[in-house]
C-alpha cells in the first residue's frame, strides 16, 4: 500500500508469500484498514528481513482489527515491523502468536515517542514492551489445530470475550472470517475467528405442584405450579403458562399460580 492507498480489506487471508520485507503487506505513506483477516505462513528470504507479515514503513498508520497473525517468519518483527519515522499502526482485538524472528518479538518497534497503539490483543512475549497496553494479554490462544492451519480458538481460549467491549466505529461486519456471527456472546473475541457457543435445546419440561400438591381442595383456592426445564444448561429455559379449555374453569398467571 503506497502513497494515498487507504483501502479497506475485510475477511481476507494473506499467506505463503516470500520477499525481503513486509512479507504479506508493505505500507508507505498510507492508512489501510484490515478487518477479520488472517496472516500466516509468510516468510522473508533476506538476512535483514523486516516484518514477517507486515512492514509499516514511513508515515503510515494502518489499522488491524480482529486479525490473526501466526506462523510468519523473518529476522525483525515476527508479525509486524514498525519503522522509526511516523510508523504508527493501530492493533485492536488481534492475536499475534506463534510467529518466528531472531529477536523473539511479535511486534518490533523502537520509537517510544510515537508508539504503536495496541489494545485488547493477545501478543506473545509482549509483556514489558513499551507499547503493551493494560488491556492486552500474553497467553496461549489455544488454536484448534495450528499444525493443520486451523486457527479457530478452542472453548477455553483466553481470547474469548476479551476483545474491546465497545466496537462502535470499528466498521466490523456482522460475520467473522468464516461467516459465523461476529459476536457469539456479549463481548467480541480477539482474532479473526469468533468462538461459537453450542446451542443446547430443551429436551424435557416437568410440571409439578409446589410441595408435591396436585389438587386444589378449596373454592377459590390456589396452587403454585413449578416447571423444571431440562437439561440444566438449555439455551432458553423460559416458561409461558397457559390452560387448555376443559369442562371446568380455571386460570393461571405467568408466575405459575393456578
Tab-separated table of C-alpha atoms in Angstrom:
chain	number	residue	atom	x	y	z
A	1	UNK	CA	0.000	0.000	0.000
A	2	UNK	CA	1.736	3.135	-1.203
A	3	UNK	CA	1.026	6.866	-1.124
A	4	UNK	CA	-2.653	7.568	-0.565
A	5	UNK	CA	-3.783	3.953	-0.845
A	6	UNK	CA	-6.113	3.959	2.152
A	7	UNK	CA	-8.041	0.863	1.155
A	8	UNK	CA	-10.189	-1.311	3.432
A	9	UNK	CA	-9.707	-5.085	3.492
A	10	UNK	CA	-12.234	-7.343	5.220
A	11	UNK	CA	-12.212	-11.132	5.698
A	12	UNK	CA	-9.059	-11.715	3.666
A	13	UNK	CA	-6.282	-14.291	4.010
A	14	UNK	CA	-2.662	-13.305	3.341
A	15	UNK	CA	-0.481	-16.421	3.168
A	16	UNK	CA	2.542	-18.154	1.590
A	17	UNK	CA	4.303	-15.002	0.415
A	18	UNK	CA	8.113	-14.778	0.225
A	19	UNK	CA	10.021	-11.483	-0.094
A	20	UNK	CA	12.592	-9.275	1.632
A	21	UNK	CA	10.397	-7.021	3.783
A	22	UNK	CA	6.733	-6.951	4.739
A	23	UNK	CA	6.168	-10.447	3.500
A	24	UNK	CA	2.389	-10.058	3.367
A	25	UNK	CA	1.777	-6.289	3.456
A	26	UNK	CA	4.073	-3.276	3.000
A	27	UNK	CA	2.701	0.186	3.804
A	28	UNK	CA	4.222	3.568	2.955
A	29	UNK	CA	2.500	6.976	3.284
A	30	UNK	CA	-0.818	5.152	3.597
A	31	UNK	CA	-3.507	4.163	6.070
A	32	UNK	CA	-5.160	0.904	5.021
A	33	UNK	CA	-7.570	-0.935	7.316
A	34	UNK	CA	-7.599	-4.717	7.769
A	35	UNK	CA	-10.581	-6.337	9.497
A	36	UNK	CA	-11.286	-10.013	10.319
A	37	UNK	CA	-8.179	-11.056	8.409
A	38	UNK	CA	-5.660	-13.883	8.737
A	39	UNK	CA	-1.922	-13.539	8.053
A	40	UNK	CA	0.016	-16.806	8.122
A	41	UNK	CA	2.954	-18.703	6.595
A	42	UNK	CA	4.604	-15.611	5.098
A	43	UNK	CA	8.406	-15.712	5.000
A	44	UNK	CA	11.393	-13.420	4.471
A	45	UNK	CA	14.234	-14.555	2.206
A	46	UNK	CA	16.581	-11.726	3.257
A	47	UNK	CA	19.173	-11.783	6.052
A	48	UNK	CA	17.894	-8.417	7.358
A	49	UNK	CA	14.223	-9.035	6.682
A	50	UNK	CA	11.686	-6.833	8.487
A	51	UNK	CA	8.077	-7.787	9.137
A	52	UNK	CA	7.060	-11.437	8.973
A	53	UNK	CA	3.563	-10.449	7.863
A	54	UNK	CA	3.570	-6.627	7.776
A	55	UNK	CA	6.132	-3.855	7.494
A	56	UNK	CA	4.819	-0.441	8.480
A	57	UNK	CA	7.138	1.875	6.587
A	58	UNK	CA	7.464	5.647	6.968
A	59	UNK	CA	4.434	7.874	7.536
A	60	UNK	CA	1.951	5.009	7.682
A	61	UNK	CA	-0.952	4.476	10.058
A	62	UNK	CA	-2.576	1.151	9.147
A	63	UNK	CA	-5.281	-0.368	11.342
A	64	UNK	CA	-5.610	-4.047	12.177
A	65	UNK	CA	-8.913	-5.007	13.790
A	66	UNK	CA	-9.719	-8.594	14.788
A	67	UNK	CA	-6.831	-10.052	12.813
A	68	UNK	CA	-4.785	-13.176	13.497
A	69	UNK	CA	-1.036	-13.345	12.766
A	70	UNK	CA	0.688	-16.706	13.083
A	71	UNK	CA	3.420	-18.882	11.563
A	72	UNK	CA	5.137	-15.940	9.844
A	73	UNK	CA	8.961	-15.824	9.735
A	74	UNK	CA	11.583	-13.078	9.445
A	75	UNK	CA	14.534	-11.508	11.289
A	76	UNK	CA	12.963	-8.355	12.794
A	77	UNK	CA	9.310	-8.203	13.809
A	78	UNK	CA	7.916	-11.723	13.621
A	79	UNK	CA	4.422	-10.427	12.764
A	80	UNK	CA	4.719	-6.626	12.397
A	81	UNK	CA	7.747	-4.347	11.994
A	82	UNK	CA	7.456	-0.596	12.549
A	83	UNK	CA	9.979	1.863	11.098
A	84	UNK	CA	11.001	4.810	13.255
A	85	UNK	CA	9.561	7.667	11.179
A	86	UNK	CA	5.845	8.122	11.904
A	87	UNK	CA	5.069	4.424	11.571
A	88	UNK	CA	2.094	4.063	13.891
A	89	UNK	CA	-0.122	1.012	13.406
A	90	UNK	CA	-3.281	0.539	15.463
A	91	UNK	CA	-3.756	-3.045	16.607
A	92	UNK	CA	-7.121	-3.881	18.196
A	93	UNK	CA	-8.652	-7.246	19.146
A	94	UNK	CA	-5.820	-9.100	17.415
A	95	UNK	CA	-3.813	-12.257	18.052
A	96	UNK	CA	-0.058	-12.227	17.326
A	97	UNK	CA	1.171	-15.678	18.284
A	98	UNK	CA	3.449	-18.433	17.031
A	99	UNK	CA	5.477	-16.273	14.648
A	100	UNK	CA	9.287	-16.517	14.407
A	101	UNK	CA	12.045	-13.888	14.389
A	102	UNK	CA	15.645	-13.622	15.523
A	103	UNK	CA	14.677	-11.309	18.384
A	104	UNK	CA	11.514	-13.106	19.569
A	105	UNK	CA	9.361	-10.022	19.156
A	106	UNK	CA	5.966	-10.361	17.522
A	107	UNK	CA	5.739	-6.585	17.083
A	108	UNK	CA	9.052	-4.775	16.629
A	109	UNK	CA	9.060	-1.031	17.343
A	110	UNK	CA	11.659	1.340	18.801
A	111	UNK	CA	10.010	4.769	18.599
A	112	UNK	CA	8.740	5.448	22.129
A	113	UNK	CA	7.644	8.977	21.183
A	114	UNK	CA	5.242	7.751	18.501
A	115	UNK	CA	4.494	4.171	19.568
A	116	UNK	CA	2.078	1.652	18.065
A	117	UNK	CA	-1.421	1.770	19.556
A	118	UNK	CA	-2.075	-1.759	20.772
A	119	UNK	CA	-5.214	-2.616	22.776
A	120	UNK	CA	-7.300	-5.679	23.623
A	121	UNK	CA	-4.864	-8.003	21.875
A	122	UNK	CA	-3.060	-11.244	22.691
A	123	UNK	CA	0.623	-10.861	21.865
A	124	UNK	CA	3.241	-13.485	22.593
A	125	UNK	CA	6.143	-12.123	24.672
A	126	UNK	CA	4.508	-8.697	24.619
A	127	UNK	CA	4.599	-8.122	28.372
A	128	UNK	CA	7.089	-5.398	29.376
A	129	UNK	CA	7.193	-3.939	25.857
A	130	UNK	CA	6.554	-0.177	25.947
A	131	UNK	CA	3.537	-0.489	23.650
A	132	UNK	CA	1.879	-3.329	25.634
A	133	UNK	CA	-1.416	-1.912	26.924
A	134	UNK	CA	-3.080	-2.986	30.180
A	135	UNK	CA	-5.972	-4.397	28.133
A	136	UNK	CA	-3.623	-6.804	26.345
A	137	UNK	CA	-2.772	-10.358	27.340
A	138	UNK	CA	0.132	-12.721	26.733
A	139	UNK	CA	-1.420	-16.200	26.891
A	140	UNK	CA	-1.576	-19.180	24.562
A	141	UNK	CA	-4.686	-18.526	22.403
A	142	UNK	CA	-5.275	-22.289	22.098
A	143	UNK	CA	-5.722	-22.547	18.352
A	144	UNK	CA	-7.810	-25.530	17.320
A	145	UNK	CA	-5.076	-27.198	15.245
A	146	UNK	CA	-2.174	-24.938	14.346
A	147	UNK	CA	-0.201	-27.676	12.562
A	148	UNK	CA	-3.030	-28.119	10.074
A	149	UNK	CA	-3.750	-24.368	9.777
A	150	UNK	CA	-6.988	-24.318	11.794
A	151	UNK	CA	-6.703	-21.043	13.687
A	152	UNK	CA	-10.133	-21.100	15.295
A	153	UNK	CA	-9.914	-20.780	19.074
A	154	UNK	CA	-10.998	-23.537	21.452
A	155	UNK	CA	-13.687	-23.271	24.123
A	156	UNK	CA	-11.234	-22.476	26.943
A	157	UNK	CA	-9.210	-19.905	24.991
A	158	UNK	CA	-8.307	-16.706	26.895
A	159	UNK	CA	-9.252	-14.790	23.730
A	160	UNK	CA	-12.978	-15.475	24.157
A	161	UNK	CA	-14.993	-12.396	25.211
A	162	UNK	CA	-11.803	-10.398	25.894
A	163	UNK	CA	-11.905	-8.021	22.930
A	164	UNK	CA	-12.852	-4.365	23.193
A	165	UNK	CA	-16.396	-4.225	24.649
A	166	UNK	CA	-17.062	-1.043	22.666
A	167	UNK	CA	-16.931	-1.906	18.965
A	168	UNK	CA	-18.788	1.183	17.787
A	169	UNK	CA	-16.993	2.917	14.943
A	170	UNK	CA	-14.777	-0.070	14.087
A	171	UNK	CA	-16.668	-0.889	10.914
A	172	UNK	CA	-16.934	-4.553	11.802
A	173	UNK	CA	-19.167	-6.734	9.622
A	174	UNK	CA	-21.836	-8.980	11.124
A	175	UNK	CA	-19.717	-12.081	10.455
A	176	UNK	CA	-16.192	-13.273	11.171
A	177	UNK	CA	-13.689	-14.586	8.619
A	178	UNK	CA	-15.634	-17.832	8.049
A	179	UNK	CA	-19.052	-16.141	8.164
A	180	UNK	CA	-20.029	-17.132	11.673
A	181	UNK	CA	-21.707	-14.392	13.754
A	182	UNK	CA	-19.020	-11.868	14.700
A	183	UNK	CA	-20.298	-11.695	18.279
A	184	UNK	CA	-21.434	-15.045	19.667
A	185	UNK	CA	-21.810	-13.886	23.268
A	186	UNK	CA	-21.934	-10.480	24.932
A	187	UNK	CA	-18.380	-9.351	24.042
A	188	UNK	CA	-16.320	-9.788	20.892
A	189	UNK	CA	-13.415	-12.248	20.873
A	190	UNK	CA	-9.822	-11.494	19.917
A	191	UNK	CA	-8.673	-12.651	16.493
A	192	UNK	CA	-10.276	-13.303	13.130
A	193	UNK	CA	-12.415	-16.206	14.357
A	194	UNK	CA	-15.319	-15.864	16.793
A	195	UNK	CA	-15.855	-18.828	19.086
A	196	UNK	CA	-19.328	-20.248	18.519
A	197	UNK	CA	-21.174	-21.430	21.593
A	198	UNK	CA	-23.174	-24.625	21.191
A	199	UNK	CA	-26.916	-24.044	21.498
A	200	UNK	CA	-28.387	-26.592	23.903
A	201	UNK	CA	-32.039	-27.337	23.177
A	202	UNK	CA	-34.738	-28.111	25.753
A	203	UNK	CA	-35.331	-31.856	25.998
A	204	UNK	CA	-37.957	-32.107	28.742
A	205	UNK	CA	-40.206	-29.973	30.966
A	206	UNK	CA	-41.516	-31.478	34.206
A	207	UNK	CA	-44.526	-29.670	35.752
A	208	UNK	CA	-45.418	-30.234	39.419
A	209	UNK	CA	-47.317	-28.520	42.196
A	210	UNK	CA	-45.317	-26.892	44.963
A	211	UNK	CA	-44.712	-29.324	47.807
A	212	UNK	CA	-45.983	-32.188	45.691
A	213	UNK	CA	-49.585	-30.957	45.903
A	214	UNK	CA	-51.676	-31.908	42.866
A	215	UNK	CA	-55.216	-30.805	43.801
A	216	UNK	CA	-56.957	-27.561	44.819
A	217	UNK	CA	-59.412	-28.618	47.522
A	218	UNK	CA	-60.974	-25.268	48.467
A	219	UNK	CA	-63.222	-22.986	46.471
A	220	UNK	CA	-61.186	-20.066	45.105
A	221	UNK	CA	-58.029	-21.772	46.327
A	222	UNK	CA	-54.713	-21.523	44.501
A	223	UNK	CA	-51.794	-23.776	43.760
A	224	UNK	CA	-48.278	-22.745	42.883
A	225	UNK	CA	-47.132	-24.670	39.842
A	226	UNK	CA	-43.434	-25.269	39.174
A	227	UNK	CA	-41.679	-26.205	35.951
A	228	UNK	CA	-38.255	-27.840	35.755
A	229	UNK	CA	-36.651	-27.350	32.357
A	230	UNK	CA	-34.031	-29.920	31.357
A	231	UNK	CA	-31.177	-30.115	30.693
A	232	UNK	CA	-29.920	-27.514	33.147
A	233	UNK	CA	-27.702	-25.825	30.534
A	234	UNK	CA	-30.501	-25.401	27.970
A	235	UNK	CA	-30.220	-22.172	25.969
A	236	UNK	CA	-33.756	-20.932	26.668
A	237	UNK	CA	-35.397	-22.009	29.937
A	238	UNK	CA	-38.248	-19.508	29.962
A	239	UNK	CA	-41.768	-20.881	30.577
A	240	UNK	CA	-45.100	-19.443	29.419
A	241	UNK	CA	-48.059	-20.707	31.461
A	242	UNK	CA	-51.500	-21.352	29.974
A	243	UNK	CA	-54.546	-23.603	30.480
A	244	UNK	CA	-56.304	-25.524	27.763
A	245	UNK	CA	-60.095	-25.258	27.734
A	246	UNK	CA	-61.894	-28.101	29.565
A	247	UNK	CA	-65.095	-28.878	31.466
A	248	UNK	CA	-64.114	-26.770	34.475
A	249	UNK	CA	-62.979	-23.138	34.631
A	250	UNK	CA	-59.543	-22.148	35.834
A	251	UNK	CA	-56.847	-19.579	35.278
A	252	UNK	CA	-53.087	-19.364	35.707
A	253	UNK	CA	-50.852	-16.302	35.695
A	254	UNK	CA	-47.347	-16.010	34.344
A	255	UNK	CA	-45.877	-16.718	37.796
A	256	UNK	CA	-47.412	-20.183	37.638
A	257	UNK	CA	-50.147	-19.599	40.220
A	258	UNK	CA	-53.148	-21.775	39.344
